[in-house]
Amino acid sequence: MELEIRKTASPTSGGLIMQRNKVHHVYTVDRLARDLGVSEELIHELTLGLEPEDGVIWVYRANDDDGILAFTDEGIEEVELLLEEYHRVSPSKA
């Protein structure tokens, strides 16, 4: 995730620094599963412990209380690493 750091206060006020999230797109779990050739369930299982800092977010529609799992570019990289480890440890599973 690319962050832009900007000073939002004058130098004499202590120089408060804010981070600004510059994520401009995400991929839903079904899209990522299709692109990687694995099941959505496997991605859900592998990413249970990931946080927004890892590139994982939940997207909610107007009438959707459950939300849809989605990934930033960094989240996709993390999923790919998790899949590599999963296949290394469990080569017979897909």
mmCIF file of C-alpha atoms in Angstrom:
data_model
loop_
_atom_site.group_PDB
_atom_site.id
_atom_site.type_symbol
_atom_site.label_atom_id
_atom_site.label_comp_id
_atom_site.label_asym_id
_atom_site.label_seq_id
_atom_site.Cartn_x
_atom_site.Cartn_y
_atom_site.Cartn_z
ATOM 1 C CA MET A 1 0.000 0.000 0.000
ATOM 2 C CA GLU A 2 1.503 3.322 -0.986
ATOM 3 C CA LEU A 3 1.320 5.987 1.684
ATOM 4 C CA GLU A 4 1.899 9.662 1.207
ATOM 5 C CA ILE A 5 3.301 11.480 4.221
ATOM 6 C CA ARG A 6 2.438 15.149 4.437
ATOM 7 C CA LYS A 7 2.968 17.800 7.056
ATOM 8 C CA THR A 8 -0.426 19.116 8.033
ATOM 9 C CA ALA A 9 0.656 21.643 10.603
ATOM 10 C CA SER A 10 3.108 24.496 10.663
ATOM 11 C CA PRO A 11 6.651 23.723 11.831
ATOM 12 C CA THR A 12 6.076 25.818 14.938
ATOM 13 C CA SER A 13 3.035 23.785 16.021
ATOM 14 C CA GLY A 14 5.013 20.596 16.522
ATOM 15 C CA GLY A 15 4.928 19.411 12.892
ATOM 16 C CA LEU A 16 2.031 16.939 13.024
ATOM 17 C CA ILE A 17 2.588 14.302 10.341
ATOM 18 C CA MET A 18 -0.351 12.413 8.844
ATOM 19 C CA GLN A 19 -0.299 9.332 6.611
ATOM 20 C CA ARG A 20 -2.665 9.253 3.685
ATOM 21 C CA ASN A 21 -3.759 5.973 2.165
ATOM 22 C CA LYS A 22 -3.417 5.952 -1.628
ATOM 23 C CA VAL A 23 -5.101 2.625 -2.435
ATOM 24 C CA HIS A 24 -7.091 3.203 -5.601
ATOM 25 C CA HIS A 25 -8.314 -0.329 -6.355
ATOM 26 C CA VAL A 26 -8.881 -3.687 -4.714
ATOM 27 C CA TYR A 27 -9.632 -7.192 -5.969
ATOM 28 C CA THR A 28 -12.464 -9.224 -4.463
ATOM 29 C CA VAL A 29 -11.812 -12.709 -3.155
ATOM 30 C CA ASP A 30 -13.731 -14.333 -6.020
ATOM 31 C CA ARG A 31 -11.664 -12.465 -8.606
ATOM 32 C CA LEU A 32 -8.411 -13.347 -6.849
ATOM 33 C CA ALA A 33 -9.411 -17.009 -6.511
ATOM 34 C CA ARG A 34 -10.183 -17.157 -10.223
ATOM 35 C CA ASP A 35 -6.921 -15.445 -11.175
ATOM 36 C CA LEU A 36 -4.839 -17.713 -8.917
ATOM 37 C CA GLY A 37 -6.731 -20.906 -9.789
ATOM 38 C CA VAL A 38 -7.704 -21.755 -6.216
ATOM 39 C CA SER A 39 -10.933 -21.810 -4.238
ATOM 40 C CA GLU A 40 -12.332 -18.830 -2.371
ATOM 41 C CA GLU A 41 -12.524 -21.042 0.706
ATOM 42 C CA LEU A 42 -8.766 -21.661 0.595
ATOM 43 C CA ILE A 43 -8.059 -17.941 0.365
ATOM 44 C CA HIS A 44 -10.412 -17.274 3.279
ATOM 45 C CA GLU A 45 -8.673 -19.991 5.319
ATOM 46 C CA LEU A 46 -5.157 -18.746 4.552
ATOM 47 C CA THR A 47 -5.927 -15.094 5.271
ATOM 48 C CA LEU A 48 -7.785 -15.454 8.576
ATOM 49 C CA GLY A 49 -5.033 -13.764 10.581
ATOM 50 C CA LEU A 50 -4.280 -10.941 8.162
ATOM 51 C CA GLU A 51 -5.019 -7.317 9.014
ATOM 52 C CA PRO A 52 -5.654 -4.188 6.925
ATOM 53 C CA GLU A 53 -1.928 -3.419 7.209
ATOM 54 C CA ASP A 54 -1.380 -6.654 5.241
ATOM 55 C CA GLY A 55 -3.564 -5.422 2.382
ATOM 56 C CA VAL A 56 -6.809 -7.125 3.379
ATOM 57 C CA ILE A 57 -10.048 -5.158 3.644
ATOM 58 C CA TRP A 58 -13.760 -5.829 3.818
ATOM 59 C CA VAL A 59 -16.082 -4.130 1.328
ATOM 60 C CA TYR A 60 -19.727 -3.594 2.255
ATOM 61 C CA ARG A 61 -22.588 -2.934 -0.145
ATOM 62 C CA ALA A 62 -25.805 -1.146 0.791
ATOM 63 C CA ASN A 63 -27.741 -4.269 1.798
ATOM 64 C CA ASP A 64 -24.807 -6.515 2.691
ATOM 65 C CA ASP A 65 -24.030 -6.949 6.389
ATOM 66 C CA ASP A 66 -21.466 -9.713 5.792
ATOM 67 C CA GLY A 67 -19.204 -7.852 3.377
ATOM 68 C CA ILE A 68 -16.845 -9.128 0.699
ATOM 69 C CA LEU A 69 -13.199 -9.895 1.362
ATOM 70 C CA ALA A 70 -10.927 -7.839 -0.883
ATOM 71 C CA PHE A 71 -7.201 -7.322 -1.369
ATOM 72 C CA THR A 72 -4.923 -4.461 -2.301
ATOM 73 C CA ASP A 73 -1.872 -5.180 -4.470
ATOM 74 C CA GLU A 74 0.111 -5.802 -1.275
ATOM 75 C CA GLY A 75 -2.612 -8.145 -0.058
ATOM 76 C CA ILE A 76 -2.372 -10.129 -3.287
ATOM 77 C CA GLU A 77 1.371 -10.462 -2.801
ATOM 78 C CA GLU A 78 0.734 -11.714 0.739
ATOM 79 C CA VAL A 79 -1.820 -14.270 -0.524
ATOM 80 C CA GLU A 80 0.656 -15.486 -3.144
ATOM 81 C CA LEU A 81 3.295 -15.989 -0.429
ATOM 82 C CA LEU A 82 0.796 -17.827 1.763
ATOM 83 C CA LEU A 83 -0.196 -20.051 -1.169
ATOM 84 C CA GLU A 84 3.457 -20.873 -1.887
ATOM 85 C CA GLU A 85 3.934 -21.890 1.745
ATOM 86 C CA TYR A 86 0.676 -23.860 1.725
ATOM 87 C CA HIS A 87 1.716 -25.811 -1.379
ATOM 88 C CA ARG A 88 5.193 -26.376 0.031
ATOM 89 C CA VAL A 89 3.821 -27.814 3.273
ATOM 90 C CA SER A 90 0.813 -29.595 1.725
ATOM 91 C CA PRO A 91 1.821 -30.404 -1.881
ATOM 92 C CA SER A 92 -1.033 -32.875 -2.370
ATOM 93 C CA LYS A 93 -3.715 -30.273 -1.551
ATOM 94 C CA ALA A 94 -4.934 -27.704 -4.075
#
